[in-house]
C-alpha atoms as one frame of an Amber mdcrd trajectory, in Angstrom:
protein
  -4.863  31.413 -56.451  -8.213  30.136 -55.140  -9.401  30.669 -51.552 -10.480
  27.639 -49.494 -14.248  27.520 -49.061 -16.358  26.120 -46.226 -20.010  25.006
 -46.199 -22.025  27.039 -48.642 -18.987  28.320 -50.503 -18.201  31.259 -48.234
 -14.496  32.025 -47.525 -12.968  30.364 -44.466 -11.249  33.582 -43.355 -14.361
  35.176 -41.714 -15.013  31.952 -39.770 -11.436  31.843 -38.489 -11.646  35.497
 -37.533 -14.826  34.856 -35.547 -13.300  31.902 -33.685 -10.185  33.947 -32.922
 -12.281  36.801 -31.563 -14.253  34.378 -29.368 -11.077  32.911 -27.901  -9.598
  36.355 -27.272 -12.782  37.456 -25.571 -12.732  34.391 -23.313 -15.166  31.523
 -22.841 -16.907  30.666 -19.582 -16.573  26.932 -20.307 -12.766  26.959 -20.217
 -10.802  26.843 -16.920  -8.844  29.941 -16.064  -5.088  29.554 -16.324  -3.195
  29.856 -13.055   0.434  30.463 -12.218   2.143  27.825 -10.063   2.838  30.489
  -7.451  -0.907  31.088  -7.109  -1.600  27.454  -6.199  -1.340  25.452  -2.998
  -0.202  22.033  -4.206  -1.384  19.437  -1.696   0.941  16.440  -1.372  -0.635
  14.503   1.508  -4.308  13.951   2.228  -5.815  12.434   5.367  -9.379  11.193
   5.834 -11.230  10.420   9.086 -14.863  10.106  10.147 -16.443  13.084  11.881
 -19.835  13.991  13.376 -20.520  15.949  10.187 -19.720  12.915   8.065 -16.090
  13.022   6.994 -13.010  14.991   8.054 -10.409  15.829   5.386  -6.952  17.196
   6.129  -4.398  18.221   3.511  -0.764  19.266   3.652   1.414  20.904   1.012
   4.763  20.054   2.569   7.442  22.806   2.592   6.671  25.256  -0.213   8.688
  27.332  -2.646   6.787  30.345  -4.018   9.186  32.179  -6.266  12.507  33.687
  -5.267  11.008  35.631  -2.382   9.132  32.684  -0.918  11.674  29.871  -0.882
  11.467  27.764   2.247   7.924  28.651   3.253   6.516  26.269   5.905   4.056
  23.543   5.053   0.445  24.624   4.734  -2.075  22.391   6.512  -5.771  22.725
   5.727  -8.676  20.912   7.369 -12.414  20.799   6.773 -15.385  18.632   7.718
 -18.360  17.920   5.520 -21.188  15.550   4.829 -19.203  14.183   1.864 -15.611
  14.021   0.676 -16.300  16.349  -2.218 -17.985  18.833   0.110 -15.096  18.801
   2.599 -12.532  19.214  -0.190 -14.468  22.170  -1.590 -14.633  23.750   1.874
 -10.819  23.664   2.039 -10.635  26.066  -0.911 -11.806  28.953   1.242  -9.038
  28.428   3.818  -6.089  29.382   1.613  -5.041  32.565  -0.184  -4.037  30.302
  -3.081  -6.033  27.939  -5.246  -5.928  24.489  -3.582  -4.871  21.893  -6.151
  -5.297  18.166  -5.422  -3.538  16.845  -8.522  -0.192  16.415  -6.720  -1.515
  14.260  -3.851   0.725  11.184  -3.724   0.226  10.135  -0.070  -3.136   9.128
   1.392  -3.563   8.531   5.138  -6.657   6.855   6.561  -7.410   6.973  10.281
  -8.060   3.740  12.185 -11.649   4.718  12.987 -12.367   5.287   9.306 -11.028
   1.794   8.536 -13.338   0.393  11.212 -16.315   1.978   9.409 -15.163   1.140
   5.860 -12.638   2.547   3.375 -14.606   1.845   0.201 -16.240   5.318  -0.098
 -12.805   6.981  -0.017 -11.349   4.644  -2.645 -14.458   5.047  -4.787 -14.043
   8.821  -4.646 -10.364   8.650  -5.568 -11.134   6.339  -8.492 -13.699   8.779
  -9.919 -11.863  12.045  -9.244  -9.853  13.270 -12.224  -7.342  15.139 -10.037
  -6.719  12.514  -7.363  -6.675   9.049  -8.963  -5.490   5.825  -7.330  -1.733
   6.233  -7.699  -1.226   7.675  -4.195   0.563   5.589  -1.577  -1.942   4.374
   1.009  -1.228   4.249   4.754  -3.330   3.330   7.771  -2.772   5.458  10.891
  -2.949   3.078  13.832  -3.962   4.288  17.296  -4.719   7.745  15.979  -6.361
   9.829  13.309  -4.993  11.026   9.997  -5.752  14.621  11.026  -3.679  14.310
  14.208  -0.791  12.784  12.274  -0.806  15.501   9.609  -1.188  18.310  12.117
   1.733  16.953  14.157   3.938  17.270  11.073   4.111  21.005  11.735   5.991
  23.309   9.382   7.945  20.459   7.790   4.916  18.301   7.042   5.009  14.525
   6.694   5.973  14.288   3.024   9.661  13.640   3.567   9.002  11.016   6.255
   6.522   9.117   4.070   8.838   9.326   1.068  11.693   7.949   3.187   9.620
   4.926   4.237   8.547   4.433   0.637  12.154   4.510  -0.640  13.325   2.259
   2.201  10.666  -0.246   1.189  12.064  -0.380  -2.345  15.472  -1.217  -0.856
  13.973  -3.880   1.389  14.553  -2.148   4.712  10.953  -1.131   5.452   7.440
  -2.551   5.235   5.874  -3.288   1.870   4.141  -0.187   0.547   0.900  -0.173
  -1.429  -0.925   2.271  -3.657  -4.595   3.046  -3.243  -5.151   1.314  -6.588
  -3.486  -1.911  -5.440  -5.605  -2.025  -2.288  -8.766  -1.160  -4.236  -8.071
  -3.951  -6.756  -7.500  -6.518  -3.995 -10.755  -5.561  -2.276 -12.654  -5.985
  -5.538 -10.963  -9.215  -6.634  -9.985 -10.940  -3.373 -12.472  -9.448  -0.951
  -9.625  -8.445   1.399  -6.393  -6.444   1.379  -3.421  -5.486   3.524  -2.324
  -1.894   4.153   0.941  -0.752   5.787   0.213   0.730   9.212   1.949   3.702
  10.849   1.790   4.922  14.432   2.538   8.496  15.596   5.481   8.443  18.024
   8.002  10.838  19.501   7.665  14.321  20.898   4.322  15.724  19.864   3.676
  12.516  17.919   5.387  14.212  14.973   7.085  11.071  13.650   5.315   8.129
  12.062   6.790   4.695  12.792   5.987   1.439  11.030   3.518  -0.735  12.908
   2.865  -3.819  10.801  -0.119  -4.125   8.494  -3.817  -3.468   8.800  -5.960
  -6.238   7.295  -9.193  -5.237   5.564 -12.049  -7.699   5.123 -14.524  -6.386
   2.622 -13.544  -2.793   3.234 -13.609  -2.937   7.058 -10.622  -3.351   9.375
 -10.401  -6.948  10.635  -7.234  -6.461  12.703  -3.484  -5.908  12.594  -0.466
  -8.098  11.931   2.794  -7.031  13.549   6.156  -8.486  14.519   6.778 -12.042
  13.298   3.263 -12.340  11.858   3.858  -9.220   9.737   7.101 -10.754   8.439
   5.136 -13.904   7.675   2.656 -11.919   5.585   5.557 -10.465   3.601   6.789
 -13.988   2.876   3.297 -15.073   1.786   3.006 -12.150  -0.630   6.431 -12.578
  -2.188   8.800 -11.655   0.565  10.837  -8.584   1.464  13.841  -7.860  -0.710
  16.041  -7.860   2.390  15.765  -9.104   5.975  18.276  -9.896   8.714  17.877
 -12.983  10.910  20.062 -13.758  13.942  20.521 -17.475  14.546  22.287 -19.005
  17.574  24.608 -21.905  16.649  27.179 -23.867  18.718  29.834 -21.864  16.846
  28.251 -18.631  18.052  25.739 -16.052  16.824  25.312 -15.841  13.044  23.547
 -13.081  11.128  21.971 -13.992   7.814  20.637 -11.581   5.215  17.589 -12.760
   3.283  17.879 -11.331  -0.205  14.745 -12.757  -1.848  11.734 -14.969  -1.213
   9.094 -16.445  -3.462   5.999 -18.335  -2.305   3.961 -20.559  -4.630   0.609
 -22.078  -3.723  -1.184 -25.185  -4.946  -4.694 -26.434  -4.176  -5.522 -30.116
  -3.910  -9.142 -31.189  -4.359 -11.172 -34.123  -3.188 -13.939 -34.264  -5.706
 -14.975 -30.637  -6.160 -14.025 -29.546  -2.635 -10.616 -28.116  -1.650  -8.757
 -30.707   0.437  -5.384 -29.059   1.090  -3.495 -25.842   0.382   0.215 -26.445
  -0.190   2.607 -23.507   0.151   6.230 -23.659  -0.986   8.477 -20.740  -0.083
  11.947 -20.576  -1.634  14.375 -18.199   0.041  17.838 -17.033  -0.919  20.124
 -15.824   1.862  23.777 -15.228   2.611  25.954 -14.968   5.708  26.426 -11.354
   6.715  28.088 -11.536  10.155  29.661 -14.262  12.306  32.488 -14.918  14.766
  33.379 -18.266  13.280  32.229 -19.118   9.788  30.020 -22.241   9.946  30.704
 -25.032   7.490  29.694 -28.646   6.973  27.295 -29.678   9.719  27.174 -26.109
  10.999  25.765 -24.918   7.678  23.167 -27.681   7.742  22.085 -26.624  11.240
  21.930 -23.020  10.073  19.813 -23.887   7.046  17.403 -25.949   9.173  17.122
 -23.150  11.749  16.378 -20.595   9.015  13.717 -22.793   7.455  12.061 -23.367
  10.846  12.106 -19.651  11.653  10.547 -18.588   8.361   7.971 -21.385   8.520
   6.931 -20.181  11.977   6.530 -16.654  10.651   4.296 -17.808   7.815   2.255
 -19.977  10.191   1.792 -17.038  12.587   0.411 -14.884   9.766  -1.814 -17.657
   8.423  -3.270 -18.361  11.858  -4.664 -14.835  12.100  -5.660 -14.535   8.446
  -7.551 -17.847   8.512  -9.496 -16.818  11.630 -10.539 -13.611   9.836 -11.205
 -15.411   6.524  -8.949 -12.932   4.719  -6.721 -14.381   2.019  -5.233 -10.950
   1.322  -2.054 -12.573  -0.086  -4.109 -14.103  -2.891  -2.924 -17.658  -2.151
  -6.149 -19.240  -3.383  -6.321 -17.106  -6.522  -2.718 -17.938  -7.415  -3.318
 -21.649  -6.861  -6.527 -21.426  -8.899  -4.567 -20.480 -12.008  -3.435 -24.124
 -12.210  -7.001 -25.476 -12.007  -9.294 -22.692 -13.324 -12.459 -24.774 -13.665
 -12.351 -26.096 -10.103 -11.286 -22.723  -8.754 -14.210 -20.978 -10.397 -16.585
 -23.335  -8.584 -15.211 -22.424  -5.115 -14.019 -18.857  -5.720 -17.046 -17.110
  -4.219 -16.924 -19.244  -1.056 -13.112 -19.254  -0.764 -12.983 -17.026   2.363
 -14.874 -19.761   4.246 -12.774 -22.561   2.730  -9.592 -20.620   3.521 -10.468
 -20.689   7.215 -10.786 -24.460   7.431  -8.845 -26.187   4.624  -5.595 -27.823
   5.909  -2.420 -25.915   5.005   0.995 -27.460   4.466   4.007 -25.106   4.484
   7.367 -26.026   2.962  10.336 -23.648   3.219  13.526 -24.147   1.232  16.517
 -21.933   2.045  19.396 -21.593  -0.378  22.511 -20.251   1.381  24.601 -18.417
  -1.186
């Protein structure tokens, strides 16, 4: 039997032995392995401005550290620094365990940070190998992210944020967005919408939905709430579920909106946009009534629903057009039907969006 030979004909066995010895001895270039129990796994991260530059707050949520440590309270860490990376590094010295950022799936930004610009935070997340842009992004309205996380106490905010996120998937909460989705919109559309939360309750420990924060560039332009917030949801594709109460001669009727889809179309006069046409198709069904409407009653109900949803969309558009923020991507979607003309006006679309006439058509299909 012949031995395998490497390079100048020398046996491979000595080379393998040398590599094995090097690995057994350790190598300074390789990260040291750590047990899960030796790590503080951050789940929620909050970022605010501070006199030092930036304030970072992290929370682990309730922890389980082996059989003896089940049910440990949430660990909250906070540090200020001239940069995000510096503040995150400073948090390492505040815990007995190694602070690991790879499990962060909730990112809270304070309102004051949004007023100064969110781009540096999103840039950092996009470049950081541990963090990434998959975290759910929230804007803390009328407060700071640090105050919200600190108010979570021993239970943390993880379960509350996860509940809102799951409720959104079932159509009973605001639309949620990842940091990556917001980052993409800012780069491609020049604006974005972010679900807003407000601390409420005793000690401000609970976060309640408070519409959407609208970013222009990367700076907060304002908030949409109430009917205008519902209108934004319709413009972007609609909530998966919504309940509307309509007063008819037969009595109060509750209608559940199960789906909505809005399509946009641009009309041009020469090379200039002349009109933006929006068509929203909604499917709904009766959910509660004293006397089931039929015939003319159903026609009145359908007309009332169409008027109500049209008013919601108009309320959202009124604010968005003043700010020049087409965060629903209406122009970009319409531009897919006329790419050459759209390319000519794409860069100046925020200005066109504020002054081009808009026509809204709503069609309700009662199932």
